[in-house]
């Protein structure tokens, strides 16, 4: 059960997004994706310049609060599973408005080891 900041994030994360994890090499030169799931987010369209772990800079198009951990290089789509056709469900790169996760921050609350603020940048 969520407490404190996580409970607050659950209250403000009222938008539905579809999440695909990191693609997996299929051994034949291609990639496959795990089945997508719907997650709750608070999606803020905000352009900002960020620095990657290698020191390079890139432009993030949005910042999201999420209620669960996600993977860098996974994909997010603001909408629901019902919005997508069967091909798009198995391959998010076919979704016109899909975004690749560029950065995921998970920050513990002060004096807590089991409560986090999770932020995604796309």
Backbone as CSV, one residue per row, in Angstrom:
resi,resn,N_x,N_y,N_z,CA_x,CA_y,CA_z,C_x,C_y,C_z
1,UNK,0.836,-1.185,0.000,0.000,0.000,0.000,0.878,1.245,0.000
2,UNK,0.534,2.173,-0.841,1.304,3.408,-0.964,1.090,4.304,0.251
3,UNK,2.156,5.008,0.609,2.111,5.926,1.723,2.704,7.250,1.267
4,UNK,2.485,8.281,2.030,3.151,9.557,1.828,3.188,10.037,0.389
5,UNK,4.417,10.261,-0.111,4.600,10.833,-1.445,4.064,9.904,-2.534
6,UNK,4.210,8.587,-2.358,3.700,7.654,-3.369,2.181,7.729,-3.461
7,UNK,1.524,7.919,-2.334,0.057,8.062,-2.328,-0.333,9.348,-3.075
8,UNK,0.426,10.423,-2.826,0.169,11.683,-3.529,0.352,11.508,-5.033
9,UNK,1.433,10.846,-5.439,1.692,10.646,-6.876,0.574,9.824,-7.505
10,UNK,0.080,8.813,-6.792,-1.042,8.030,-7.319,-2.268,8.906,-7.542
11,UNK,-2.478,9.900,-6.685,-3.634,10.805,-6.828,-3.491,11.728,-8.033
12,UNK,-2.254,12.209,-8.297,-2.068,13.168,-9.396,-1.772,12.481,-10.730
13,UNK,-1.407,11.209,-10.696,-1.114,10.466,-11.930,-2.430,9.894,-12.462
14,UNK,-3.195,10.748,-13.118,-4.538,10.368,-13.562,-4.610,10.043,-15.055
15,UNK,-3.490,10.172,-15.746,-3.469,9.870,-17.175,-3.019,8.422,-17.377
16,UNK,-3.523,7.815,-18.443,-3.148,6.445,-18.772,-2.096,6.477,-19.872
17,UNK,-1.070,5.665,-19.696,-0.033,5.502,-20.712,0.193,4.016,-20.922
18,UNK,0.674,3.671,-22.103,1.028,2.293,-22.413,2.544,2.205,-22.350
19,UNK,3.026,1.166,-21.657,4.470,0.986,-21.452,4.926,-0.351,-22.022
20,UNK,5.981,-0.302,-22.829,6.686,-1.489,-23.322,8.071,-1.466,-22.709
21,UNK,8.549,-2.604,-22.211,9.898,-2.695,-21.669,10.937,-2.636,-22.779
22,UNK,12.185,-2.748,-22.390,13.300,-2.705,-23.336,13.155,-3.842,-24.349
23,UNK,13.365,-3.569,-25.636,13.289,-4.646,-26.635,14.366,-5.702,-26.400
24,UNK,14.033,-6.939,-26.721,14.935,-8.069,-26.515,15.401,-8.576,-27.871
25,UNK,16.696,-8.781,-28.020,17.253,-9.304,-29.257,16.652,-10.687,-29.510
26,UNK,16.094,-10.890,-30.710,15.446,-12.177,-31.012,16.422,-13.220,-31.566
27,UNK,17.698,-12.845,-31.722,18.701,-13.778,-32.209,18.762,-13.883,-33.725
28,UNK,17.898,-13.156,-34.419,17.853,-13.192,-35.886,18.052,-11.806,-36.492
29,UNK,18.649,-10.899,-35.716,18.898,-9.554,-36.224,17.782,-8.573,-35.932
30,UNK,16.751,-9.027,-35.261,15.637,-8.153,-34.918,15.422,-8.098,-33.415
31,UNK,14.355,-7.464,-33.037,14.029,-7.316,-31.630,12.565,-7.630,-31.412
32,UNK,12.247,-8.109,-30.227,10.852,-8.327,-29.854,10.591,-7.589,-28.549
33,UNK,9.341,-7.283,-28.321,8.941,-6.516,-27.147,8.039,-7.364,-26.266
34,UNK,8.149,-7.138,-24.961,7.207,-7.779,-24.052,5.828,-7.165,-24.291
35,UNK,4.781,-7.858,-23.833,3.425,-7.349,-24.021,3.285,-6.041,-23.261
36,UNK,2.679,-5.017,-23.856,2.554,-3.718,-23.191,1.564,-3.771,-22.030
37,UNK,1.754,-2.845,-21.101,0.844,-2.705,-19.965,0.456,-1.242,-19.824
38,UNK,-0.717,-1.022,-19.273,-1.144,0.337,-18.980,-0.616,0.725,-17.604
39,UNK,-0.092,1.947,-17.517,0.357,2.484,-16.234,-0.246,3.875,-16.067
40,UNK,-0.300,4.330,-14.846,-0.790,5.678,-14.551,0.391,6.639,-14.507
41,UNK,0.217,7.802,-15.118,1.284,8.800,-15.193,0.716,10.200,-14.993
42,UNK,1.588,11.107,-14.693,1.299,12.539,-14.798,2.276,13.042,-15.843
43,UNK,1.759,13.338,-17.030,2.556,13.675,-18.199,2.609,15.186,-18.339
44,UNK,3.802,15.738,-18.241,3.997,17.179,-18.367,4.821,17.454,-19.614
45,UNK,4.190,18.033,-20.632,4.929,18.419,-21.830,5.851,19.576,-21.453
46,UNK,7.127,19.286,-21.442,8.107,20.284,-21.015,9.418,19.999,-21.721
47,UNK,9.897,20.955,-22.482,11.163,20.805,-23.173,12.285,21.293,-22.270
48,UNK,13.282,20.421,-22.074,14.431,20.816,-21.276,15.667,20.070,-21.759
49,UNK,16.814,20.708,-21.588,18.081,20.099,-21.980,18.615,19.317,-20.782
50,UNK,18.937,18.042,-21.029,19.456,17.168,-19.980,20.804,16.609,-20.396
51,UNK,21.552,16.131,-19.427,22.849,15.530,-19.694,22.754,14.025,-19.472
52,UNK,23.189,13.263,-20.468,23.177,11.807,-20.380,24.345,11.342,-19.522
53,UNK,24.337,10.058,-19.174,25.394,9.511,-18.314,26.776,9.590,-18.970
54,UNK,26.815,9.653,-20.310,28.108,9.768,-21.003,28.571,11.219,-21.169
55,UNK,27.799,12.166,-20.625,28.170,13.574,-20.695,27.561,14.334,-21.863
56,UNK,26.973,13.614,-22.816,26.341,14.299,-23.951,25.022,14.929,-23.505
57,UNK,24.621,15.957,-24.239,23.362,16.623,-23.919,22.302,16.265,-24.946
58,UNK,21.051,16.246,-24.497,19.931,15.966,-25.383,18.719,16.749,-24.897
59,UNK,17.716,16.878,-25.765,16.510,17.619,-25.425,15.414,16.633,-25.058
60,UNK,14.900,16.770,-23.845,13.767,15.969,-23.383,12.489,16.710,-23.764
61,UNK,11.501,15.984,-24.255,10.234,16.591,-24.696,9.163,16.587,-23.616
62,UNK,9.315,15.709,-22.612,8.309,15.637,-21.544,8.932,15.032,-20.299
63,UNK,8.326,15.379,-19.168,8.700,14.811,-17.870,7.445,14.161,-17.298
64,UNK,7.600,12.942,-16.807,6.457,12.205,-16.288,6.727,11.724,-14.877
65,UNK,5.717,11.795,-14.042,5.737,11.087,-12.774,5.055,9.758,-13.026
66,UNK,5.646,8.675,-12.562,5.067,7.341,-12.767,4.942,6.644,-11.419
67,UNK,4.084,5.635,-11.373,3.803,4.941,-10.123,4.556,3.626,-9.998
68,UNK,5.409,3.321,-10.973,6.185,2.080,-10.923,7.506,2.281,-11.651
69,UNK,8.429,1.371,-11.445,9.712,1.433,-12.141,9.516,1.138,-13.626
70,UNK,10.293,1.806,-14.469,10.310,1.545,-15.906,11.768,1.467,-16.350
71,UNK,11.998,0.970,-17.544,13.350,0.795,-18.061,13.736,1.879,-19.054
72,UNK,14.963,2.388,-18.930,15.520,3.260,-19.954,15.570,2.442,-21.242
73,UNK,15.221,3.043,-22.352,15.109,2.441,-23.681,13.805,1.672,-23.872
74,UNK,12.942,1.663,-22.853,11.585,1.179,-23.053,10.798,2.264,-23.787
75,UNK,9.508,2.036,-24.011,8.689,2.984,-24.769,7.414,3.337,-24.012
76,UNK,6.951,4.593,-24.199,5.706,5.060,-23.605,4.841,5.741,-24.646
77,UNK,3.542,5.502,-24.507,2.549,6.122,-25.381,1.450,6.674,-24.481
78,UNK,1.119,7.945,-24.619,0.044,8.546,-23.833,-1.284,8.145,-24.453
79,UNK,-1.937,7.181,-23.844,-3.194,6.637,-24.345,-3.413,5.271,-23.706
80,UNK,-4.325,4.511,-24.268,-4.636,3.212,-23.679,-4.385,2.084,-24.676
81,UNK,-4.383,0.875,-24.180,-4.218,-0.305,-25.036,-5.297,-0.351,-26.106
82,UNK,-6.498,0.087,-25.765,-7.624,0.055,-26.702,-7.402,0.958,-27.913
83,UNK,-6.498,1.927,-27.805,-6.196,2.842,-28.912,-5.314,2.207,-29.983
84,UNK,-4.726,1.054,-29.687,-3.701,0.469,-30.546,-4.213,-0.762,-31.283
85,UNK,-3.691,-0.968,-32.503,-4.042,-2.182,-33.240,-3.086,-3.309,-32.860
86,UNK,-3.325,-4.502,-33.346,-2.534,-5.667,-32.924,-1.055,-5.531,-33.298
87,UNK,-0.752,-4.942,-34.447,0.652,-4.758,-34.839,1.349,-3.777,-33.898
88,UNK,0.660,-2.710,-33.532,1.240,-1.722,-32.636,1.442,-2.282,-31.225
89,UNK,0.577,-3.191,-30.810,0.720,-3.801,-29.485,2.012,-4.610,-29.384
90,UNK,2.404,-5.220,-30.482,3.615,-6.051,-30.455,4.874,-5.285,-30.840
91,UNK,4.726,-4.089,-31.434,5.878,-3.290,-31.847,5.580,-1.800,-31.663
92,UNK,6.012,-1.206,-30.558,5.689,0.195,-30.302,6.266,1.169,-31.323
93,UNK,7.292,0.759,-32.063,7.868,1.675,-33.048,6.887,1.953,-34.182
94,UNK,5.802,1.197,-34.263,4.758,1.433,-35.268,3.718,2.443,-34.798
95,UNK,3.805,2.874,-33.547,2.861,3.844,-32.984,3.401,5.249,-33.267
96,UNK,2.648,6.084,-34.010,3.159,7.407,-34.377,3.555,8.292,-33.195
97,UNK,2.836,8.223,-32.092,3.095,9.120,-30.963,3.793,8.417,-29.797
98,UNK,4.594,7.410,-30.089,5.310,6.705,-29.027,6.631,7.413,-28.739
99,UNK,7.087,7.323,-27.501,8.325,7.975,-27.103,9.241,6.973,-26.428
100,UNK,10.517,7.059,-26.730,11.519,6.213,-26.094,11.925,6.844,-24.762
101,UNK,12.036,6.046,-23.736,12.443,6.534,-22.421,13.943,6.809,-22.450
102,UNK,14.303,8.055,-22.206,15.703,8.463,-22.257,16.373,8.422,-20.888
103,UNK,15.557,8.660,-19.847,16.122,8.705,-18.496,15.032,8.339,-17.494
104,UNK,15.428,7.618,-16.453,14.521,7.252,-15.360,15.234,7.533,-14.049
105,UNK,14.640,8.395,-13.236,15.201,8.722,-11.928,14.291,8.147,-10.850
106,UNK,14.897,7.530,-9.859,14.158,6.959,-8.727,14.833,7.471,-7.468
107,UNK,14.172,8.406,-6.781,14.770,9.086,-5.637,14.021,8.682,-4.368
108,UNK,14.745,8.150,-3.372,14.074,7.800,-2.117,13.726,9.053,-1.317
109,UNK,12.646,8.955,-0.579,12.269,10.058,0.296,13.251,10.129,1.465
110,UNK,13.342,11.274,2.088,14.253,11.474,3.209,13.856,10.540,4.354
111,UNK,14.837,9.868,4.896,14.655,8.927,6.005,13.786,7.724,5.638
112,UNK,13.687,7.403,4.333,12.883,6.260,3.893,13.729,5.398,2.970
113,UNK,13.499,4.108,2.998,14.177,3.199,2.075,13.185,2.452,1.206
114,UNK,11.898,2.720,1.388,10.872,1.988,0.652,9.819,2.893,0.020
115,UNK,10.134,4.184,-0.094,9.202,5.148,-0.680,9.983,6.031,-1.645
116,UNK,9.492,6.132,-2.894,10.272,6.777,-3.949,9.440,7.736,-4.788
117,UNK,10.135,8.713,-5.363,9.585,9.539,-6.436,10.228,9.036,-7.707
118,UNK,9.406,8.619,-8.677,9.896,8.079,-9.952,9.582,9.059,-11.068
119,UNK,10.636,9.508,-11.759,10.487,10.482,-12.824,11.078,9.933,-14.112
120,UNK,10.330,10.106,-15.206,10.750,9.633,-16.529,10.924,10.842,-17.432
121,UNK,11.955,10.805,-18.263,12.188,11.836,-19.272,12.213,11.171,-20.636
122,UNK,11.464,11.744,-21.580,11.423,11.176,-22.932,11.930,12.176,-23.944
